[in-house]
Coordinates of C-alpha atoms and ligand atoms in Angstrom, one line a residue:
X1 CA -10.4 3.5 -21.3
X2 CA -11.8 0.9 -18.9
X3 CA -7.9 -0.2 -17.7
X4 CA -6.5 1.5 -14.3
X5 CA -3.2 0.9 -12.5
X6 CA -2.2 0.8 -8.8
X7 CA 1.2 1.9 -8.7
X8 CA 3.2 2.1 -5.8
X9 CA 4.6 6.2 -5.4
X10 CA 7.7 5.0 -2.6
X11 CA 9.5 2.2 -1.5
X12 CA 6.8 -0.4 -1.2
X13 CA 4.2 -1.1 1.9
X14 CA 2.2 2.4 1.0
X15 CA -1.3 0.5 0.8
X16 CA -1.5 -0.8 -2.5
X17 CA -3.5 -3.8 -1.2
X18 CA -6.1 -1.8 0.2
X19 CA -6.7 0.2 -2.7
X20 CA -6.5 -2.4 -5.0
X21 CA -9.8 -4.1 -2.5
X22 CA -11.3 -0.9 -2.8
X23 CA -11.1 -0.2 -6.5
X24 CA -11.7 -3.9 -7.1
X25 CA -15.8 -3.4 -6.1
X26 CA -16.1 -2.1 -9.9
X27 CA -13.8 -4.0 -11.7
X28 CA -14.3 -7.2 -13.7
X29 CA -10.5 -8.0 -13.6
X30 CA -7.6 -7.9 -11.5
X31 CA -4.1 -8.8 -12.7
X32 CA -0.5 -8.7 -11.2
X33 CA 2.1 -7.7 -14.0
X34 CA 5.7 -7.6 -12.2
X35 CA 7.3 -8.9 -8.9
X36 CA 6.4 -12.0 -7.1
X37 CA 5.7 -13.1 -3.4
X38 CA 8.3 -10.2 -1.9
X39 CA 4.7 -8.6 -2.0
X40 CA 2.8 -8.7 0.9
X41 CA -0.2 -6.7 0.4
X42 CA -2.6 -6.7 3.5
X43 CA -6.4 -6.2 3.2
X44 CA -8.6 -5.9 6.4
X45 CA -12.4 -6.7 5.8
X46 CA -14.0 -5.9 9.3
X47 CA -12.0 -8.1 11.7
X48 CA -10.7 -10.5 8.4
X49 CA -7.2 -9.6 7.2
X50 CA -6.1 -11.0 4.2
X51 CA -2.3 -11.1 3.4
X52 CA -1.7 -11.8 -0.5
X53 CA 1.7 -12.4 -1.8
X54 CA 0.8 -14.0 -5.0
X55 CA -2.7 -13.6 -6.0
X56 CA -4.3 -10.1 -6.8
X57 CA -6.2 -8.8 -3.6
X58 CA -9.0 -8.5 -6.2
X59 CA -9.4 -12.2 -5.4
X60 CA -10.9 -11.3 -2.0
X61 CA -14.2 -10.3 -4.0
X62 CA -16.2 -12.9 -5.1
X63 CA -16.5 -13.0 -9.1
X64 CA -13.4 -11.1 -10.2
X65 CA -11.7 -12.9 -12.5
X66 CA -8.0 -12.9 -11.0
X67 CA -5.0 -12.9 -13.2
X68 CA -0.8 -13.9 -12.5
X69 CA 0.7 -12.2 -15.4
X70 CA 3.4 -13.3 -17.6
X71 CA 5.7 -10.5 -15.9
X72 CA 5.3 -12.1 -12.5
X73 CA 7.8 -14.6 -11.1
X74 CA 6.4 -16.9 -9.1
X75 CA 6.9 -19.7 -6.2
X76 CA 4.6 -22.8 -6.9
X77 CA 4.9 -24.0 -3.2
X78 CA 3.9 -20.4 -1.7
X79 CA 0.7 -19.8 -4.7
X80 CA -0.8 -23.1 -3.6
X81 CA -0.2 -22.6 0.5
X82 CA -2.2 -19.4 -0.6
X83 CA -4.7 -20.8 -2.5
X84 CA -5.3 -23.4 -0.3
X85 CA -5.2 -21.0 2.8
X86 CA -8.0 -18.3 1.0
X87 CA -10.2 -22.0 0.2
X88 CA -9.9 -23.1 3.4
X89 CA -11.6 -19.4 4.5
X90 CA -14.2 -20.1 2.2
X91 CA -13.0 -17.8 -0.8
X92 CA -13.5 -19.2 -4.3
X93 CA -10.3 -19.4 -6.4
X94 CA -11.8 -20.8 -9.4
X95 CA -11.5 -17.4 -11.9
X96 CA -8.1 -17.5 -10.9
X97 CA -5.8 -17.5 -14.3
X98 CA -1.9 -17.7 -14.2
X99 CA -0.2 -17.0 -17.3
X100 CA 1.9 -20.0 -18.9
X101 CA 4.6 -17.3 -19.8
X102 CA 5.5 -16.1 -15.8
X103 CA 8.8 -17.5 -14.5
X104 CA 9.6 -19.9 -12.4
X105 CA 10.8 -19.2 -8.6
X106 CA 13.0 -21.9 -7.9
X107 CA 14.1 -23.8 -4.6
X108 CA 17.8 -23.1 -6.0
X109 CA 16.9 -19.6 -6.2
X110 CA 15.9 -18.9 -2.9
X111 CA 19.3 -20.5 -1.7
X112 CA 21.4 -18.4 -4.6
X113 CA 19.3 -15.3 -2.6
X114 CA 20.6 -16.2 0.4
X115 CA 24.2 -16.8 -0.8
X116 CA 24.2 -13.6 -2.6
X117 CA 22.9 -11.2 0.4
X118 CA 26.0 -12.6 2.0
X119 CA 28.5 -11.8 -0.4
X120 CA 27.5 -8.6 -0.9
X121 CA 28.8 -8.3 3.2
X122 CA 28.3 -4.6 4.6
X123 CA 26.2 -3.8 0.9
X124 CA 23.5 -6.5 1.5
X125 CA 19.9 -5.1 -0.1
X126 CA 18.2 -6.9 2.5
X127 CA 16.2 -8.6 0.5
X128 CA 12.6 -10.4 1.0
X129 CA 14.8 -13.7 0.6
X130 CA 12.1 -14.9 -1.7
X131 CA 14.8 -15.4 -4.7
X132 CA 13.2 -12.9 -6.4
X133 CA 16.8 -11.5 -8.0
X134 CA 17.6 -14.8 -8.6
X135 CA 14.8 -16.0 -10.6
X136 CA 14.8 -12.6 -12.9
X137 CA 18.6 -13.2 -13.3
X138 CA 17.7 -16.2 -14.9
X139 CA 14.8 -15.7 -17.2
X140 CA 16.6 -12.6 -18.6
X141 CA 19.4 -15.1 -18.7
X142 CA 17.7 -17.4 -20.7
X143 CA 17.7 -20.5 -18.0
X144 CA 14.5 -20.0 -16.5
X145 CA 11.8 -22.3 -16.0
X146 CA 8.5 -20.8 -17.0
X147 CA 5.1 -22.1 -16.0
X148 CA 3.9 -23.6 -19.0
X149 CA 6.9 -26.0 -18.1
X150 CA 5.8 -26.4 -15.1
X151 CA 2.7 -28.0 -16.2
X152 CA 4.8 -30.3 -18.9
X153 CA 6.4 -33.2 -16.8
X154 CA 8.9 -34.1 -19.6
X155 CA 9.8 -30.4 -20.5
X156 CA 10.7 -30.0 -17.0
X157 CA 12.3 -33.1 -16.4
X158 CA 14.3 -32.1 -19.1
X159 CA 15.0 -28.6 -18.1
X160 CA 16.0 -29.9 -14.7
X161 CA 18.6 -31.9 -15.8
X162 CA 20.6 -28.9 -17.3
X163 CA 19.9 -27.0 -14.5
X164 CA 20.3 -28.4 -11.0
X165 CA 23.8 -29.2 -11.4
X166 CA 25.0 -25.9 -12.6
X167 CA 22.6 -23.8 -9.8
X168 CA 24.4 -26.7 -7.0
X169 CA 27.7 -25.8 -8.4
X170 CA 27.4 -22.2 -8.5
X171 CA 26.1 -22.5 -5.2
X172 CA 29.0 -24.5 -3.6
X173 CA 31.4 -21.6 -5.5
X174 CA 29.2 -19.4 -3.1
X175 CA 29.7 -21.4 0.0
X176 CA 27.0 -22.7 0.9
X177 CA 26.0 -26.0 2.4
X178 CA 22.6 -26.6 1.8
X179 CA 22.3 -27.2 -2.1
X180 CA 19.1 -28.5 -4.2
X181 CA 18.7 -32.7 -4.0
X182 CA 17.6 -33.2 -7.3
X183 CA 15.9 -36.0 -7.1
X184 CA 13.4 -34.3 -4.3
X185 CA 12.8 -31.1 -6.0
X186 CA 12.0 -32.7 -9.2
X187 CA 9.4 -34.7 -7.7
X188 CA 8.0 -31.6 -5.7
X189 CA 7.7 -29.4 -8.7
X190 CA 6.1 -32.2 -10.8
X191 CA 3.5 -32.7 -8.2
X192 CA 2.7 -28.7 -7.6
X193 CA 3.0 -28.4 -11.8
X194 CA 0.1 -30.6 -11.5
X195 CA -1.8 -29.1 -8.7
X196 CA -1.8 -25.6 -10.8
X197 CA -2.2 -27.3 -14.0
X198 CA -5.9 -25.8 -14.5
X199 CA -5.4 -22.4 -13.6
X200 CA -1.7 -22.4 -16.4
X201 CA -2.9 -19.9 -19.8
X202 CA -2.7 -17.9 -22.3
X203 CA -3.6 -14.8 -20.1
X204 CA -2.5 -12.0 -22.4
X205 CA -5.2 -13.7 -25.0
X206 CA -7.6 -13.5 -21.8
X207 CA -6.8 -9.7 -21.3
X208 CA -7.1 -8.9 -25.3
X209 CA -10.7 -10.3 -25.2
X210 CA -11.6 -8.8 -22.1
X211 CA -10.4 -5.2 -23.5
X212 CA -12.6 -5.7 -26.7
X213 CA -15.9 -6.4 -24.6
X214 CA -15.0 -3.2 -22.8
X215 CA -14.0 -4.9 -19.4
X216 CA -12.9 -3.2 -16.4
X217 CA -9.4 -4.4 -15.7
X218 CA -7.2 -3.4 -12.8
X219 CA -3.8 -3.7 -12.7
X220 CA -2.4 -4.3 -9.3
X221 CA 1.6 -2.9 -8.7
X222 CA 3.6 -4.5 -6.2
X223 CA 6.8 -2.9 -4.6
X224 CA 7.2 1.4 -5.6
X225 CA 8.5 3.5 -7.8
X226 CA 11.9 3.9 -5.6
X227 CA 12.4 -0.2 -5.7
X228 CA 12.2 0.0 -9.5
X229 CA 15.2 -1.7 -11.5
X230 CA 16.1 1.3 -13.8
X231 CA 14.8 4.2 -11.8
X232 CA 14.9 3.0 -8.4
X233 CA 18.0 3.8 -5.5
X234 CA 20.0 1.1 -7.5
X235 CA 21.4 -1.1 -6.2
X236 CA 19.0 -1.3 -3.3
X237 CA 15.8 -1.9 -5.2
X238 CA 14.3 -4.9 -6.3
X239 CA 14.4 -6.5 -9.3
X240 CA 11.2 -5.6 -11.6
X241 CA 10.2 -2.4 -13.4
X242 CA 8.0 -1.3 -10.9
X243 CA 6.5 1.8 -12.8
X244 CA 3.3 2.0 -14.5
X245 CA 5.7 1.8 -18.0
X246 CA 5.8 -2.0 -17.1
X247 CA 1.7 -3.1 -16.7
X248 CA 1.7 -3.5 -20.9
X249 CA 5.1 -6.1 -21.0
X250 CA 4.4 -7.9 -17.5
X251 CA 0.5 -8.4 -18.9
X252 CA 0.7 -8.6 -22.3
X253 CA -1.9 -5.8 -23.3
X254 CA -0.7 -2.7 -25.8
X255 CA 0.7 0.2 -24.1
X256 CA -1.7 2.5 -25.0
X257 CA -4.8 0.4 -23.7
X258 CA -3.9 1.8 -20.1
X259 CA -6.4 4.1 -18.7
X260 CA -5.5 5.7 -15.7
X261 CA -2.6 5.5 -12.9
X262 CA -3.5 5.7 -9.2
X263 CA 0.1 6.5 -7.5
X264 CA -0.3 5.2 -4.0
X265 CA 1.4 6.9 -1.0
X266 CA 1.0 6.9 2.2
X267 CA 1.1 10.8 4.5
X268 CA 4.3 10.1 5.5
X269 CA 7.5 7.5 4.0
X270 CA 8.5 4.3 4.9
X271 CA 11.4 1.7 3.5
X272 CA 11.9 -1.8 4.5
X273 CA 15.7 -3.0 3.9
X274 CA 19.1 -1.1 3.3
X275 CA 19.2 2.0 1.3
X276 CA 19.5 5.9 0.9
X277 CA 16.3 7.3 2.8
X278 CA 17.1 11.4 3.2
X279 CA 13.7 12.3 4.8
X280 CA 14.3 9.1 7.4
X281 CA 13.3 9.9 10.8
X282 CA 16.2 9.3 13.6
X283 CA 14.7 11.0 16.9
X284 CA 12.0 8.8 19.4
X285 CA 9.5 10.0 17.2
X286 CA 10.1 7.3 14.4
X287 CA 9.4 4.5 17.1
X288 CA 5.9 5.8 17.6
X289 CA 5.2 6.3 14.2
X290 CA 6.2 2.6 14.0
X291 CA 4.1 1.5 16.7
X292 CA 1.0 3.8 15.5
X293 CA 1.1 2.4 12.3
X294 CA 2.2 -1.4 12.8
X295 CA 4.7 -0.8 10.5
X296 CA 6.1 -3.8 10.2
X297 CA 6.6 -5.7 6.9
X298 CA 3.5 -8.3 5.6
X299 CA 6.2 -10.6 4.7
X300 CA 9.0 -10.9 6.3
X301 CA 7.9 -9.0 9.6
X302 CA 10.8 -7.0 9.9
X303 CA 10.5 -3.7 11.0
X304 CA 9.9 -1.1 9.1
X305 CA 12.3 2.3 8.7
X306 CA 9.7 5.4 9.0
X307 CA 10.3 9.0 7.5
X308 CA 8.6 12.3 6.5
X309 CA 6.5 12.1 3.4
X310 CA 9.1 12.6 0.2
X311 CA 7.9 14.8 -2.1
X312 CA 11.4 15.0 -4.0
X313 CA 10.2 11.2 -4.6
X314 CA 6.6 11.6 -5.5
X315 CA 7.1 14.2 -8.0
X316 CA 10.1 12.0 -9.3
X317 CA 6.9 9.0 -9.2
X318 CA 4.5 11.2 -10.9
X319 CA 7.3 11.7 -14.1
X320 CA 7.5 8.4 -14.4
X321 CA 4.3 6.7 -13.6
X322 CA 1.5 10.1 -15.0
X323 CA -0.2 9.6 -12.2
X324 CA -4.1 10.4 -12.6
X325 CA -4.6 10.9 -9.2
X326 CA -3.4 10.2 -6.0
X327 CA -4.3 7.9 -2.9
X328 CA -3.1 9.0 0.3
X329 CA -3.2 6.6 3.4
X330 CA -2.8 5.9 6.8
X331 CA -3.3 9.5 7.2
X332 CA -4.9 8.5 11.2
X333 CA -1.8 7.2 11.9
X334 CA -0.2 11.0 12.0
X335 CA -2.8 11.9 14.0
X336 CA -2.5 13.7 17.3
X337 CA 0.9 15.4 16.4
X338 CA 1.5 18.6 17.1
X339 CA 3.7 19.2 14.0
X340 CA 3.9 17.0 10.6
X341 CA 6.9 17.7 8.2
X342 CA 7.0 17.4 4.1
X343 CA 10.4 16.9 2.6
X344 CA 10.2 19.7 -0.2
X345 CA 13.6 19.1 -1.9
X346 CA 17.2 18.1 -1.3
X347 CA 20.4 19.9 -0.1
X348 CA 23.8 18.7 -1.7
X349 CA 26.6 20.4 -1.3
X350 CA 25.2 23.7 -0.9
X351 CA 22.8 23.3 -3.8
X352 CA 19.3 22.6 -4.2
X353 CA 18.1 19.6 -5.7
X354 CA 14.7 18.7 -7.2
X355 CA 15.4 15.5 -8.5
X356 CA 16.4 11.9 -7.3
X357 CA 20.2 11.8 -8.5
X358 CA 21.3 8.5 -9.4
X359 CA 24.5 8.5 -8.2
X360 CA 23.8 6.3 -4.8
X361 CA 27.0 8.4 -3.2
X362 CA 25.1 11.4 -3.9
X363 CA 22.0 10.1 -2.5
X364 CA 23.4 9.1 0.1
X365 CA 24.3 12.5 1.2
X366 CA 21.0 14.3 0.2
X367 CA 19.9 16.4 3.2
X368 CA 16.3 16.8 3.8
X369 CA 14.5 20.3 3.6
X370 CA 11.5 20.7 5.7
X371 CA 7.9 23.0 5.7
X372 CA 6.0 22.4 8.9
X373 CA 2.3 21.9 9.4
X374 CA 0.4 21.9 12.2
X375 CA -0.3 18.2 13.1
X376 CA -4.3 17.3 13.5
X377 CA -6.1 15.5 16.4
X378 CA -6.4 12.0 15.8
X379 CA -9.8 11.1 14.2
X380 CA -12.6 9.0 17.1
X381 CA -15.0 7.2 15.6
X382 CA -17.6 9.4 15.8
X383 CA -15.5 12.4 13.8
X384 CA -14.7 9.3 11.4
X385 CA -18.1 8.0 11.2
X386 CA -19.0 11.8 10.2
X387 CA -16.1 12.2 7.7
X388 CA -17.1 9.3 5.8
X389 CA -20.5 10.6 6.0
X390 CA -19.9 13.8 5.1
X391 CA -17.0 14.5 3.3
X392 CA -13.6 16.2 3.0
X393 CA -15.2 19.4 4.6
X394 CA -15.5 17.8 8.0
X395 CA -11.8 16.6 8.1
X396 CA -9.8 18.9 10.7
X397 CA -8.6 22.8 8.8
X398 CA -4.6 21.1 9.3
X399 CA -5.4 18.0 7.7
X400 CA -7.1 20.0 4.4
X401 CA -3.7 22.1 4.1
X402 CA -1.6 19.1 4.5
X403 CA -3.7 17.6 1.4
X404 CA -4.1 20.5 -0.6
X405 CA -0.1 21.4 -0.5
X406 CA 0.7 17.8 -1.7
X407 CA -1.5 18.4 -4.1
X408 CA -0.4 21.6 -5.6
X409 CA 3.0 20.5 -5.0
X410 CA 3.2 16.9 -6.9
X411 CA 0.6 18.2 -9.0
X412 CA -1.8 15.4 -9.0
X413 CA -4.9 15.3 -7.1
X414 CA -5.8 13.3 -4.0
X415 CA -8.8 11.5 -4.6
X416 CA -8.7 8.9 -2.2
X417 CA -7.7 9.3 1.5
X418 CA -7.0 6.2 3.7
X419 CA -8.1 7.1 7.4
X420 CA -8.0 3.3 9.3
X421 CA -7.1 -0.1 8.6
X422 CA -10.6 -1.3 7.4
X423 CA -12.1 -1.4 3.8
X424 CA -14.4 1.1 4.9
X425 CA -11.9 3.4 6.4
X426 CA -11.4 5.2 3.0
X427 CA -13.0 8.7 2.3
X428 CA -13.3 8.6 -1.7
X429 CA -13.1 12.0 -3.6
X430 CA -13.4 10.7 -6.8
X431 CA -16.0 12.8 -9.0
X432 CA -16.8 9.7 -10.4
X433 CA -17.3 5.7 -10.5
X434 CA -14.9 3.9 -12.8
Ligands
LIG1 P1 1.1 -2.8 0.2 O1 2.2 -3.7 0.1 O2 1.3 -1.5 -0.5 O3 -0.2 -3.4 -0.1 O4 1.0 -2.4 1.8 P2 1.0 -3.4 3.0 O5 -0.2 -4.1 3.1 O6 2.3 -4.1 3.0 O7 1.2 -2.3 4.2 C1 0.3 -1.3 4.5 C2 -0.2 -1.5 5.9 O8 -1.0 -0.4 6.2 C3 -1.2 -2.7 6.0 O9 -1.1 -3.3 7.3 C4 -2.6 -2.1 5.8 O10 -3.6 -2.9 6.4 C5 -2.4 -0.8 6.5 N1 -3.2 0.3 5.9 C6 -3.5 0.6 4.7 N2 -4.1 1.8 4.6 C7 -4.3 2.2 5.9 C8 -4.8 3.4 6.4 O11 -5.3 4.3 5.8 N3 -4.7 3.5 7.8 C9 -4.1 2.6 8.6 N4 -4.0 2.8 9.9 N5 -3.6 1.5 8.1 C10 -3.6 1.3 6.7
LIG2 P1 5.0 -4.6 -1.5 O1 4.4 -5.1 -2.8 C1 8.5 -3.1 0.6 C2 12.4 -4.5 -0.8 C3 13.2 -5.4 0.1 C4 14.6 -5.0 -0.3 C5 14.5 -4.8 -1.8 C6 14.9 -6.1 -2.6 O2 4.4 -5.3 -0.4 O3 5.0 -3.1 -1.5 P2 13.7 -8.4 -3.1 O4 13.3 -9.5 -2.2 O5 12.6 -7.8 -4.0 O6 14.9 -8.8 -4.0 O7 14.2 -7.2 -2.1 O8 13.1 -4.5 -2.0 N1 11.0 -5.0 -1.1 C7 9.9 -4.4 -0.6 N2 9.8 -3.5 0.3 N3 7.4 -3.7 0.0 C8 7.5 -4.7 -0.9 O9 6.5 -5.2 -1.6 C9 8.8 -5.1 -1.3 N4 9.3 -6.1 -2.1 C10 10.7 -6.0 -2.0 O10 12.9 -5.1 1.4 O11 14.9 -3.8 0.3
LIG3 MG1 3.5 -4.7 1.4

């Protein structure tokens, strides 16, 4: 099947963008299917990096045809800043193709974020503040605005009318000061409705056509596994289905047209916001790993919490995602330790467990169990240069065991290992091309 997903295997950040650019060299499409610009996917091409919060990182590779899915939600005023930021760096957006069916992000919905985080007091998510919850809430709601309204100035107007007042009241129930001027937004939207006018479509039509000429599509995942809705460490997730089970509804191709699933993860865990995190890091050790590997989030900046690699979470990934094979990354950024740990499984009250539990209380009090590795020297760029060259032989004897034990352990293989920043920072194991 000529169809491949990049699913995130943890909490979001593990590289996706990077893998997506990578893959993206042999594919003829790329398409988002679920989240919205809480993404922040970072791609660096030699001393370029790209930061893409709506639009597919396939984008970045000039004649992909790049596609916003109907599962996507979507803020007008951040796609064109994007748009009009990649033009301005000389990158064509013209195959871009948004699908009429994708929600709305509305200003009133990144004020109801706000108001919301608050409420929740001590239990905040700590969300992207992107009104991501907001917006879902109300397409599953049945108040949404979608963007084939967007691009109809009387649907909208109309639409508007209902729904300004009712989003300002709830928000002045919430306490907030700052509600939505009516007249303002509906003059904003109008104008950005017709600004993205030629790019609104049928997309799922666009997909079905480019899966009977045998096209290459790639399906780009935003967020992880453990930020899913229904499977994630509810209620701090986000609020897609962030699992592979999701690319048919958020695109609009049949389930079984999807090929295979690269899980993303990167040689150790990180989590941006509140949550249960057992195999966190809480020693001077975590700053450094922070430091090392700039962990700190493509969209809102924020720091970013930094653990041992999960594998209690990436076999929990793989049973929900069937992962085909695995990319590991920022694997250089553990190097030079003397000693890298793998959370095997859980300890709860005495017992062993194998399996994320859903109960949040009982998460909460997972302990971590450890196996140690020796840690391997940090990769120059002459040992690089000769990796890439020649292959996962030349990589240091502790690095191969690490691999090989999260591969016999999740049981999927690692076929793609991120060792820098750069595009070409990427050894590639695959036996073959897509
Ligand atoms: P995404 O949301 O999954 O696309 O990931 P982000 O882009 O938010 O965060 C991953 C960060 O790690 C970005 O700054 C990437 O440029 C960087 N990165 C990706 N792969 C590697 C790698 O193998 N090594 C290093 N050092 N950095 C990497
Ligand atoms: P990418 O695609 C990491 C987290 C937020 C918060 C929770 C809910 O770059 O991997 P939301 O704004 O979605 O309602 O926030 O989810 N979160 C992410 N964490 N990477 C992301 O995206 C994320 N998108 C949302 O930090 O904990
Ligand atoms: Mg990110």
């Amino acid at each position: 099947m000529p169809t491949m997903a990049v699913i995130g295997a943890q909490w979001g950040d593990e590289g996706k963008g990077k893998i997506v650019d990578f893959l993206a060299a042999e594919a003829d499409v790329v398409v988002r299917f679920q989240g919205g610009n809480n993404a922040g996917h970072s791609v660096k091409v030699g001393e370029e990096l790209y930061k893409m919060h709506h639009l597919p990182s396939g984008i970045i590779r000039a004649g992909k045809l790049a596609v916003i899915g109907n599962g996507v939600v979507i803020d007008p005023g951040v796609l064109l800043d994007e748009i009009n930021n990649l033009t301005r760096r000389g990158k064509s957006v013209k195959n871009l193709r948004i699908s009429e069916r994708a929600h709305v992000i509305m200003p009133y919905h990144r004020l109801l974020d706000g108001a919301e985080e608050r409420l929740r007091k001590s239990a905040r998510v700590g969300t992207t503040g992107r009104g991501i919850g907001p917006a879902y809430s109300d397409k599953v709601s049945r108040l949404g605005i979608r963007m084939g309204d967007l691009a109809d100035e009387s649907a909208l107007k109309e639409r508007l009318e209902l729904l300004i007042p009712i989003k300002n009241k709830m928000l002045r129930a919430f306490g907030t000061k700052e509600v939505v001027d009516a007249k303002t937004a509906t003059a904003e939207l109008i104008e950005q409705g017709r600004l993205l006018k030629p790019y609104i479509t049928d997309t799922g039509a666009i997909l079905d056509t480019a899966l009977s000429k045998d096209k290459k599509i790639l399906f780009e995942g935003a967020q992880g596994t453990m930020l899913d809705i229904d499977h994630g460490t509810y209620p701090f997730v986000t609020s897609s289905t962030t699992t592979s089970g999701n690319v048919a509804s958020g695109s609009g191709i049949r389930p079984t047209a999807l090929g295979e699933v690269f899980g993303v993860t990167k040689a150790y865990t990180t989590r941006v916001g509140a949550g249960p995190f057992p195999s966190e890091i809480h020693d001077e050790l975590h700053d450094r790993i922070v430091e090392m590997g700039n962990e700190y989030g493509t969209t809102t900046g924020r720091s970013r919490r930094c653990g041992w690699l999960d594998l209690v979470a990436l076999r929990y990934a793989n049973s929900l995602n069937d992962f085909s094979s695995l990319a590991m990354t920022k694997i250089d950024v553990l190097g030079g330790l003397d000693e890298v740990k793998v959370c095997t499984h859980y300890r709860l009250d005495g017992k062993k467990l194998t399996r994320i539990p859903s109960d949040l209380k009982a998460m909460e009090r997972c302990r971590p169990a450890y196996e140690s590795f020796e840690g391997w020297d940090e990769l120059g760029p002459a040992r690089l240069k000769s990796v890439l060259c020649g292959g996962f032989t030349r990589l240091p004897k502790s690095l191969r065991e690490y691999v090989r034990f999260i591969e016999r352990e999740s049981g999927v293989p690692v076929s793609l290992l991120g060792l820098g920043r750069r595009r070409r920072e990427l050894l590639d194991l695959r036996r073959k091309r897509w």
